[in-house]
GROMACS .gro file of C-alpha atoms in nm:
model
  395
    1MET     CA    1   1.375   8.677   2.465
    2GLU     CA    2   1.660   8.713   2.714
    3ILE     CA    3   2.021   8.767   2.618
    4ARG     CA    4   2.338   8.795   2.825
    5MET     CA    5   2.541   9.112   2.805
    6ARG     CA    6   2.896   9.080   2.680
    7SER     CA    7   3.178   9.323   2.742
    8GLY     CA    8   3.107   9.632   2.533
    9ASP     CA    9   2.737   9.555   2.480
   10SER     CA   10   2.478   9.828   2.532
   11PHE     CA   11   2.113   9.899   2.464
   12SER     CA   12   2.222  10.100   2.162
   13ASN     CA   13   2.420   9.803   2.034
   14PHE     CA   14   2.125   9.566   2.074
   15SER     CA   15   1.886   9.820   1.922
   16SER     CA   16   2.097   9.815   1.608
   17LEU     CA   17   2.156   9.438   1.607
   18PHE     CA   18   1.788   9.347   1.640
   19ASN     CA   19   1.638   9.654   1.472
   20ILE     CA   20   1.432   9.735   1.780
   21PRO     CA   21   1.370  10.096   1.894
   22PHE     CA   22   1.598  10.196   2.180
   23THR     CA   23   1.300  10.312   2.387
   24LEU     CA   24   1.139   9.968   2.373
   25LEU     CA   25   1.461   9.807   2.494
   26ALA     CA   26   1.493  10.053   2.781
   27ASP     CA   27   1.128  10.010   2.878
   28SER     CA   28   1.164   9.632   2.865
   29ASN     CA   29   1.436   9.656   3.129
   30PRO     CA   30   1.307   9.934   3.353
   31GLN     CA   31   1.505   9.834   3.662
   32ARG     CA   32   1.838   9.846   3.481
   33GLU     CA   33   2.053  10.140   3.390
   34GLN     CA   34   2.233  10.025   3.078
   35ASN     CA   35   2.570  10.165   3.188
   36GLN     CA   36   2.545   9.965   3.511
   37ILE     CA   37   2.474   9.623   3.358
   38LYS     CA   38   2.767   9.387   3.402
   39PRO     CA   39   2.881   9.130   3.145
   40GLY     CA   40   2.692   8.804   3.195
   41GLU     CA   41   2.375   8.970   3.323
   42LYS     CA   42   2.055   8.915   3.125
   43ILE     CA   43   1.842   9.175   2.956
   44LYS     CA   44   1.514   9.134   2.767
   45ILE     CA   45   1.486   9.185   2.391
   46PRO     CA   46   1.122   9.262   2.298
   47GLY     CA   47   0.954   9.118   1.992
   48PHE     CA   48   1.178   8.808   1.973
   49ILE     CA   49   1.170   8.450   2.091
   50SER     CA   50   1.468   8.217   2.126
   51VAL     CA   51   1.429   7.899   1.919
   52PRO     CA   52   1.660   7.596   1.962
   53TYR     CA   53   1.838   7.467   1.652
   54ARG     CA   54   2.059   7.158   1.616
   55LEU     CA   55   2.369   7.217   1.404
   56LYS     CA   56   2.424   7.000   1.098
   57GLY     CA   57   2.759   6.918   0.950
   58ASP     CA   58   2.742   7.169   0.664
   59ASP     CA   59   2.593   7.458   0.860
   60GLU     CA   60   2.771   7.793   0.833
   61LEU     CA   61   2.709   8.112   1.025
   62HIS     CA   62   2.618   8.329   0.726
   63ALA     CA   63   2.392   8.065   0.575
   64ILE     CA   64   2.199   8.028   0.903
   65SER     CA   65   2.171   8.403   0.954
   66ALA     CA   66   2.050   8.452   0.596
   67ALA     CA   67   1.796   8.172   0.625
   68LYS     CA   68   1.663   8.308   0.953
   69ASN     CA   69   1.680   8.674   0.841
   70ILE     CA   70   1.895   8.776   1.135
   71SER     CA   71   2.239   8.933   1.146
   72PRO     CA   72   2.538   8.704   1.213
   73GLU     CA   73   2.637   8.924   1.507
   74ALA     CA   74   2.292   8.888   1.666
   75LEU     CA   75   2.322   8.510   1.632
   76LEU     CA   76   2.665   8.511   1.794
   77SER     CA   77   2.550   8.744   2.068
   78LEU     CA   78   2.257   8.526   2.170
   79ASN     CA   79   2.480   8.218   2.179
   80GLN     CA   80   2.765   8.389   2.364
   81THR     CA   81   3.026   8.278   2.113
   82SER     CA   82   3.250   8.439   1.856
   83ASP     CA   83   3.248   8.155   1.604
   84LEU     CA   84   2.970   7.901   1.544
   85GLU     CA   85   3.204   7.693   1.327
   86GLN     CA   86   3.390   7.593   1.641
   87LEU     CA   87   3.082   7.409   1.764
   88GLN     CA   88   3.044   7.039   1.687
   89GLN     CA   89   2.781   6.885   1.464
   90GLY     CA   90   2.470   6.810   1.670
   91ALA     CA   91   2.530   7.095   1.914
   92ILE     CA   92   2.225   7.302   2.009
   93ILE     CA   93   2.232   7.673   1.936
   94TYR     CA   94   1.954   7.929   1.972
   95ILE     CA   95   1.808   8.134   1.690
   96PRO     CA   96   1.665   8.481   1.769
   97GLU     CA   97   1.333   8.469   1.585
   98ARG     CA   98   1.135   8.786   1.531
   99VAL     CA   99   0.766   8.754   1.620
  100THR     CA  100   0.562   8.861   1.317
  101ALA     CA  101   0.234   8.677   1.373
  102PRO     CA  102  -0.035   8.779   1.625
  103LEU     CA  103  -0.083   8.591   1.950
  104THR     CA  104  -0.454   8.660   1.932
  105ALA     CA  105  -0.705   8.495   1.703
  106GLY     CA  106  -1.075   8.527   1.628
  107LYS     CA  107  -1.147   8.157   1.602
  108ALA     CA  108  -1.281   8.087   1.951
  109PRO     CA  109  -1.434   8.297   2.230
  110TYR     CA  110  -1.217   8.438   2.507
  111ASP     CA  111  -1.311   8.333   2.856
  112TYR     CA  112  -1.111   8.462   3.152
  113GLN     CA  113  -0.860   8.177   3.144
  114THR     CA  114  -0.791   8.232   2.773
  115LEU     CA  115  -0.746   8.605   2.828
  116THR     CA  116  -0.500   8.540   3.110
  117ARG     CA  117  -0.290   8.310   2.890
  118VAL     CA  118  -0.280   8.570   2.611
  119ILE     CA  119  -0.175   8.845   2.852
  120GLU     CA  120   0.102   8.625   2.994
  121SER     CA  121   0.230   8.555   2.642
  122MET     CA  122   0.225   8.926   2.560
  123GLN     CA  123   0.418   9.009   2.876
  124ARG     CA  124   0.683   8.754   2.783
  125ILE     CA  125   0.729   8.870   2.423
  126TYR     CA  126   0.665   9.242   2.477
  127PRO     CA  127   0.812   9.315   2.821
  128PHE     CA  128   0.776   9.691   2.772
  129ILE     CA  129   0.407   9.655   2.862
  130SER     CA  130   0.305   9.648   3.226
  131VAL     CA  131   0.020   9.446   3.373
  132THR     CA  132  -0.139   9.521   3.708
  133THR     CA  133  -0.449   9.411   3.898
  134ILE     CA  134  -0.689   9.700   3.962
  135GLY     CA  135  -0.938   9.498   4.166
  136LYS     CA  136  -1.116   9.164   4.185
  137SER     CA  137  -1.451   9.040   4.064
  138VAL     CA  138  -1.724   8.905   4.291
  139LEU     CA  139  -1.574   8.556   4.255
  140GLY     CA  140  -1.221   8.684   4.317
  141LYS     CA  141  -1.085   8.692   3.962
  142PRO     CA  142  -0.818   8.963   3.918
  143ILE     CA  143  -0.934   9.245   3.689
  144GLN     CA  144  -0.624   9.321   3.486
  145GLU     CA  145  -0.506   9.647   3.336
  146ILE     CA  146  -0.242   9.662   3.061
  147ARG     CA  147  -0.029   9.976   3.017
  148ILE     CA  148   0.178  10.070   2.716
  149GLY     CA  149   0.353  10.390   2.610
  150ASN     CA  150   0.542  10.685   2.756
  151GLY     CA  151   0.339  10.987   2.655
  152MET     CA  152   0.190  11.271   2.852
  153LYS     CA  153  -0.151  11.204   2.698
  154LYS     CA  154  -0.338  10.934   2.889
  155VAL     CA  155  -0.602  10.728   2.708
  156HIS     CA  156  -0.813  10.448   2.855
  157MET     CA  157  -1.003  10.172   2.673
  158ASN     CA  158  -1.207   9.885   2.814
  159ALA     CA  159  -1.422   9.593   2.704
  160SER     CA  160  -1.671   9.334   2.833
  161PHE     CA  161  -1.861   9.546   3.081
  162HIS     CA  162  -2.146   9.323   2.964
  163ALA     CA  163  -2.103   8.947   2.981
  164ASN     CA  164  -2.262   8.855   2.648
  165GLU     CA  165  -2.046   9.115   2.473
  166TRP     CA  166  -1.732   8.904   2.522
  167ILE     CA  167  -1.633   8.957   2.157
  168THR     CA  168  -1.526   9.310   2.257
  169THR     CA  169  -1.243   9.161   2.465
  170MET     CA  170  -1.120   8.972   2.160
  171VAL     CA  171  -1.136   9.287   1.949
  172LEU     CA  172  -0.952   9.505   2.200
  173MET     CA  173  -0.681   9.244   2.261
  174SER     CA  174  -0.634   9.201   1.886
  175LEU     CA  175  -0.597   9.577   1.843
  176LEU     CA  176  -0.338   9.583   2.120
  177ASN     CA  177  -0.157   9.288   1.963
  178LYS     CA  178  -0.138   9.460   1.625
  179TYR     CA  179  -0.006   9.775   1.794
  180LEU     CA  180   0.269   9.570   1.961
  181LEU     CA  181   0.358   9.395   1.635
  182CYS     CA  182   0.382   9.726   1.452
  183LEU     CA  183   0.605   9.870   1.723
  184THR     CA  184   0.853   9.582   1.706
  185ASN     CA  185   0.839   9.529   1.329
  186ASP     CA  186   0.876   9.891   1.215
  187SER     CA  187   0.538   9.910   1.045
  188SER     CA  188   0.246  10.152   1.059
  189MET     CA  189  -0.113  10.106   1.176
  190CYS     CA  190  -0.385  10.272   0.968
  191GLY     CA  191  -0.115  10.499   0.829
  192GLN     CA  192  -0.002  10.611   1.176
  193ASP     CA  193   0.359  10.604   1.295
  194VAL     CA  194   0.316  10.381   1.600
  195ASN     CA  195   0.656  10.468   1.745
  196LYS     CA  196   0.549  10.832   1.759
  197LEU     CA  197   0.221  10.728   1.924
  198TYR     CA  198   0.419  10.527   2.180
  199GLU     CA  199   0.616  10.838   2.272
  200GLN     CA  200   0.308  11.059   2.286
  201VAL     CA  201   0.047  10.838   2.455
  202GLU     CA  202   0.022  10.621   2.765
  203LEU     CA  203  -0.253  10.371   2.685
  204SER     CA  204  -0.447  10.194   2.959
  205ILE     CA  205  -0.653   9.887   2.866
  206VAL     CA  206  -0.888   9.683   3.085
  207PRO     CA  207  -0.983   9.405   2.843
  208MET     CA  208  -1.241   9.227   3.062
  209VAL     CA  209  -1.426   9.433   3.320
  210ASN     CA  210  -1.673   9.153   3.395
  211PRO     CA  211  -1.478   8.822   3.406
  212ASP     CA  212  -1.735   8.632   3.614
  213GLY     CA  213  -2.013   8.726   3.373
  214VAL     CA  214  -1.812   8.635   3.063
  215ASP     CA  215  -1.729   8.296   3.211
  216LEU     CA  216  -2.096   8.244   3.299
  217VAL     CA  217  -2.204   8.309   2.940
  218LEU     CA  218  -1.931   8.095   2.783
  219ASN     CA  219  -1.889   7.815   3.037
  220GLY     CA  220  -2.202   7.814   3.250
  221PRO     CA  221  -2.220   7.876   3.625
  222PRO     CA  222  -1.991   7.718   3.882
  223SER     CA  223  -2.154   7.398   4.003
  224GLU     CA  224  -2.205   7.533   4.354
  225LYS     CA  225  -2.390   7.839   4.217
  226ARG     CA  226  -2.598   7.669   3.951
  227LEU     CA  227  -2.934   7.679   4.130
  228GLU     CA  228  -2.877   8.032   4.256
  229MET     CA  229  -2.792   8.155   3.908
  230MET     CA  230  -3.092   7.980   3.753
  231GLU     CA  231  -3.318   8.163   3.997
  232LEU     CA  232  -3.176   8.494   3.876
  233ASN     CA  233  -3.220   8.374   3.518
  234GLU     CA  234  -3.596   8.302   3.539
  235GLY     CA  235  -3.530   7.935   3.602
  236SER     CA  236  -3.331   7.883   3.283
  237ASP     CA  237  -2.992   7.712   3.266
  238GLU     CA  238  -2.917   7.889   2.935
  239PHE     CA  239  -2.701   8.197   3.002
  240ILE     CA  240  -2.604   8.298   2.650
  241HIS     CA  241  -2.786   8.634   2.671
  242TRP     CA  242  -2.674   8.724   3.027
  243LYS     CA  243  -2.535   9.082   3.051
  244ALA     CA  244  -2.487   9.140   3.423
  245ASN     CA  245  -2.214   9.041   3.665
  246ILE     CA  246  -2.246   8.717   3.864
  247ARG     CA  247  -2.475   8.888   4.119
  248GLY     CA  248  -2.720   9.000   3.854
  249ILE     CA  249  -2.611   9.367   3.852
  250ASP     CA  250  -2.560   9.553   3.525
  251LEU     CA  251  -2.212   9.701   3.562
  252ASN     CA  252  -2.277   9.972   3.306
  253ARG     CA  253  -2.564  10.105   3.517
  254GLN     CA  254  -2.354  10.130   3.831
  255PHE     CA  255  -2.198  10.474   3.803
  256PRO     CA  256  -2.302  10.794   3.982
  257ALA     CA  257  -2.434  10.985   3.680
  258ASN     CA  258  -2.806  11.027   3.752
  259TRP     CA  259  -2.801  10.681   3.904
  260ASP     CA  260  -3.123  10.751   4.100
  261SER     CA  261  -3.305  10.822   3.776
  262CYS     CA  262  -3.166  10.502   3.624
  263ARG     CA  263  -3.278  10.304   3.932
  264ASN     CA  264  -3.625  10.455   3.947
  265ASN     CA  265  -3.688  10.398   3.578
  266SER     CA  266  -3.532  10.054   3.557
  267PRO     CA  267  -3.752   9.794   3.386
  268VAL     CA  268  -3.642   9.546   3.653
  269GLN     CA  269  -3.632   9.592   4.028
  270SER     CA  270  -3.416   9.303   4.144
  271PRO     CA  271  -3.100   9.119   4.035
  272CYS     CA  272  -3.139   8.939   3.705
  273ALA     CA  273  -2.970   8.875   3.370
  274ARG     CA  274  -2.974   9.237   3.253
  275ASP     CA  275  -3.049   9.601   3.329
  276PHE     CA  276  -3.071   9.601   3.710
  277PRO     CA  277  -2.851   9.887   3.840
  278GLY     CA  278  -2.808   9.749   4.191
  279ALA     CA  279  -2.900   9.880   4.534
  280ALA     CA  280  -2.651  10.168   4.518
  281PRO     CA  281  -2.396  10.314   4.274
  282LEU     CA  282  -2.058  10.141   4.273
  283SER     CA  283  -2.190   9.860   4.492
  284GLU     CA  284  -2.016   9.600   4.274
  285PRO     CA  285  -1.640   9.541   4.303
  286GLU     CA  286  -1.591   9.551   3.927
  287ALA     CA  287  -1.751   9.896   3.892
  288ALA     CA  288  -1.572  10.024   4.202
  289ALA     CA  289  -1.238   9.909   4.059
  290MET     CA  290  -1.303  10.098   3.735
  291SER     CA  291  -1.401  10.412   3.925
  292GLU     CA  292  -1.087  10.398   4.137
  293LEU     CA  293  -0.871  10.344   3.829
  294VAL     CA  294  -1.010  10.656   3.663
  295TYR     CA  295  -0.976  10.874   3.973
  296LYS     CA  296  -0.613  10.769   4.014
  297ASN     CA  297  -0.512  10.841   3.655
  298ALA     CA  298  -0.680  11.155   3.522
  299PHE     CA  299  -0.730  11.009   3.173
  300ASP     CA  300  -0.766  11.260   2.892
  301TYR     CA  301  -1.044  11.053   2.739
  302VAL     CA  302  -1.196  10.706   2.756
  303LEU     CA  303  -1.344  10.454   2.513
  304ALA     CA  304  -1.571  10.171   2.629
  305PHE     CA  305  -1.624   9.896   2.371
  306HIS     CA  306  -1.969   9.735   2.361
  307THR     CA  307  -2.191   9.563   2.103
  308GLN     CA  308  -2.396   9.623   1.894
  309GLY     CA  309  -2.526   9.881   1.643
  310GLU     CA  310  -2.229  10.013   1.441
  311GLU     CA  311  -2.264  10.346   1.618
  312PHE     CA  312  -2.111  10.531   1.910
  313TYR     CA  313  -2.231  10.771   2.178
  314TRP     CA  314  -2.023  11.072   2.272
  315GLY     CA  315  -2.228  11.318   2.481
  316TYR     CA  316  -2.392  11.331   2.820
  317GLU     CA  317  -2.627  11.599   2.951
  318GLY     CA  318  -2.421  11.879   2.795
  319PHE     CA  319  -2.114  11.804   3.009
  320GLU     CA  320  -1.903  11.695   2.711
  321PRO     CA  321  -1.631  11.944   2.599
  322LEU     CA  322  -1.608  12.089   2.249
  323GLU     CA  323  -1.324  11.850   2.173
  324SER     CA  324  -1.567  11.558   2.193
  325GLU     CA  325  -1.758  11.669   1.884
  326GLN     CA  326  -1.440  11.710   1.684
  327MET     CA  327  -1.329  11.360   1.781
  328ALA     CA  328  -1.674  11.217   1.704
  329VAL     CA  329  -1.665  11.361   1.353
  330ASP     CA  330  -1.323  11.203   1.300
  331PHE     CA  331  -1.429  10.863   1.438
  332GLU     CA  332  -1.742  10.863   1.222
  333ARG     CA  333  -1.552  10.953   0.906
  334LYS     CA  334  -1.284  10.690   0.956
  335SER     CA  335  -1.493  10.399   1.081
  336GLY     CA  336  -1.827  10.451   0.909
  337TYR     CA  337  -1.998  10.414   1.248
  338LYS     CA  338  -2.278  10.661   1.320
  339ALA     CA  339  -2.200  10.928   1.579
  340ILE     CA  340  -2.485  10.987   1.826
  341ARG     CA  341  -2.460  11.266   2.080
  342TYR     CA  342  -2.733  11.181   2.330
  343VAL     CA  343  -2.932  10.871   2.420
  344ASN     CA  344  -3.188  10.833   2.697
  345SER     CA  345  -2.955  10.644   2.927
  346HIS     CA  346  -2.785  10.714   3.259
  347ALA     CA  347  -2.538  10.569   3.508
  348GLY     CA  348  -2.303  10.432   3.243
  349PHE     CA  349  -1.924  10.442   3.264
  350LYS     CA  350  -1.899  10.691   2.977
  351ASP     CA  351  -2.180  10.905   3.122
  352TRP     CA  352  -2.009  10.928   3.459
  353PHE     CA  353  -1.667  11.004   3.311
  354ILE     CA  354  -1.803  11.293   3.104
  355GLN     CA  355  -2.008  11.432   3.393
  356GLU     CA  356  -1.734  11.395   3.654
  357PHE     CA  357  -1.430  11.509   3.455
  358LYS     CA  358  -1.579  11.716   3.167
  359ARG     CA  359  -1.357  11.526   2.926
  360PRO     CA  360  -1.436  11.322   2.614
  361GLY     CA  361  -1.587  10.979   2.664
  362PHE     CA  362  -1.720  10.733   2.407
  363THR     CA  363  -1.931  10.418   2.410
  364ILE     CA  364  -1.846  10.226   2.092
  365GLU     CA  365  -2.115   9.981   1.979
  366LEU     CA  366  -1.931   9.731   1.760
  367GLY     CA  367  -2.099   9.519   1.495
  368ARG     CA  368  -2.465   9.462   1.426
  369GLY     CA  369  -2.713   9.193   1.523
  370ILE     CA  370  -2.822   9.018   1.843
  371ASN     CA  371  -2.578   8.975   2.133
  372PRO     CA  372  -2.365   8.777   2.157
  373LEU     CA  373  -2.249   8.858   1.807
  374PRO     CA  374  -2.120   8.562   1.605
  375LEU     CA  375  -1.748   8.516   1.546
  376SER     CA  376  -1.819   8.531   1.173
  377GLN     CA  377  -1.835   8.911   1.220
  378PHE     CA  378  -1.503   8.931   1.399
  379GLN     CA  379  -1.275   9.037   1.113
  380GLN     CA  380  -1.517   9.297   0.984
  381ILE     CA  381  -1.564   9.439   1.334
  382LEU     CA  382  -1.189   9.440   1.393
  383GLN     CA  383  -1.115   9.632   1.075
  384ARG     CA  384  -1.353   9.916   1.161
  385ALA     CA  385  -1.254   9.919   1.528
  386GLU     CA  386  -0.890   9.960   1.424
  387GLU     CA  387  -0.976  10.292   1.262
  388ILE     CA  388  -1.125  10.418   1.589
  389PHE     CA  389  -0.838  10.276   1.796
  390THR     CA  390  -0.568  10.452   1.595
  391ALA     CA  391  -0.768  10.773   1.560
  392ALA     CA  392  -0.809  10.784   1.939
  393LEU     CA  393  -0.436  10.743   1.996
  394SER     CA  394  -0.341  11.002   1.736
  395TYR     CA  395  -0.591  11.272   1.827
   0.00000   0.00000   0.00000
């Protein structure tokens, strides 16, 4: 929601009027020094939308503010007036309405277009987040990263490395949405003070690493690529179990952590629906974008959300630091997921991060069953993932 500054207004004033933390207001208006904003200029108020309302003959300021659970002064400030009673019956005013319901939902799968719409809505309502493009997919779709928080600790989370694991995008976006709601509604998340987490942690989220693959699974191939994709899919036009990117490369077997071993022992030797690691590490633009993101940011630890198994992997070849085991014990206790130190797997994002940076990395296998997991599991998955999400931010 945007509001025009009046003479004497300040971020502190608006923080009190709308019960929004001062830091969120400042971060929602990063290009503006509050003491340099002139009357009449607009600033953004996070966590609110402006809703039109037509005045009736018996409307009074205090009755409207009480009904809408907003202070009279906030109502006057948004409408740039000192007295609503001076307005005529039928005049349109605007009500500052606090957003208390999530923008995300678990009722339908998220393809790339749906994800983009949700991100745009989040940017509008929560302008203290930042959204950037870290690279593009094979088909040119922007791979988006969302940033939130001011802390020295840097944490990264991602989802949908694998196309038929699209439910992980929905889970991660729902976790982010709840975090945003808690920040702007003065509530906690799994018992954690989210405003303290915001001050302590800078969170990086890439919610869909493999947008072409997710769209292939959910919507089928682009018409001009249908025959090509069917050839990679053993002649089938059913792509529900496809894991790879649009070129038939498994993005989670693309990283330089014993990649040669992964390639030599691969059950498949050419592009296909799953498991082929490509002709070289980081050959695919999606994997290269993730590698570049990590090198640029020196994350303290990373979490990659996958499905399925209700377990998580936290070690790689002995390169993991002692801190990893402590975190694994905490994640296991809070989520009920089984902590597994080593698996016979190489060239994954988590493997490479641990080997390259000697910092904690985790592959979280959400839910249980056959991929793609059904949406009927969504709420149960979300509840247990929330424990890991908040534990990771508070560690």
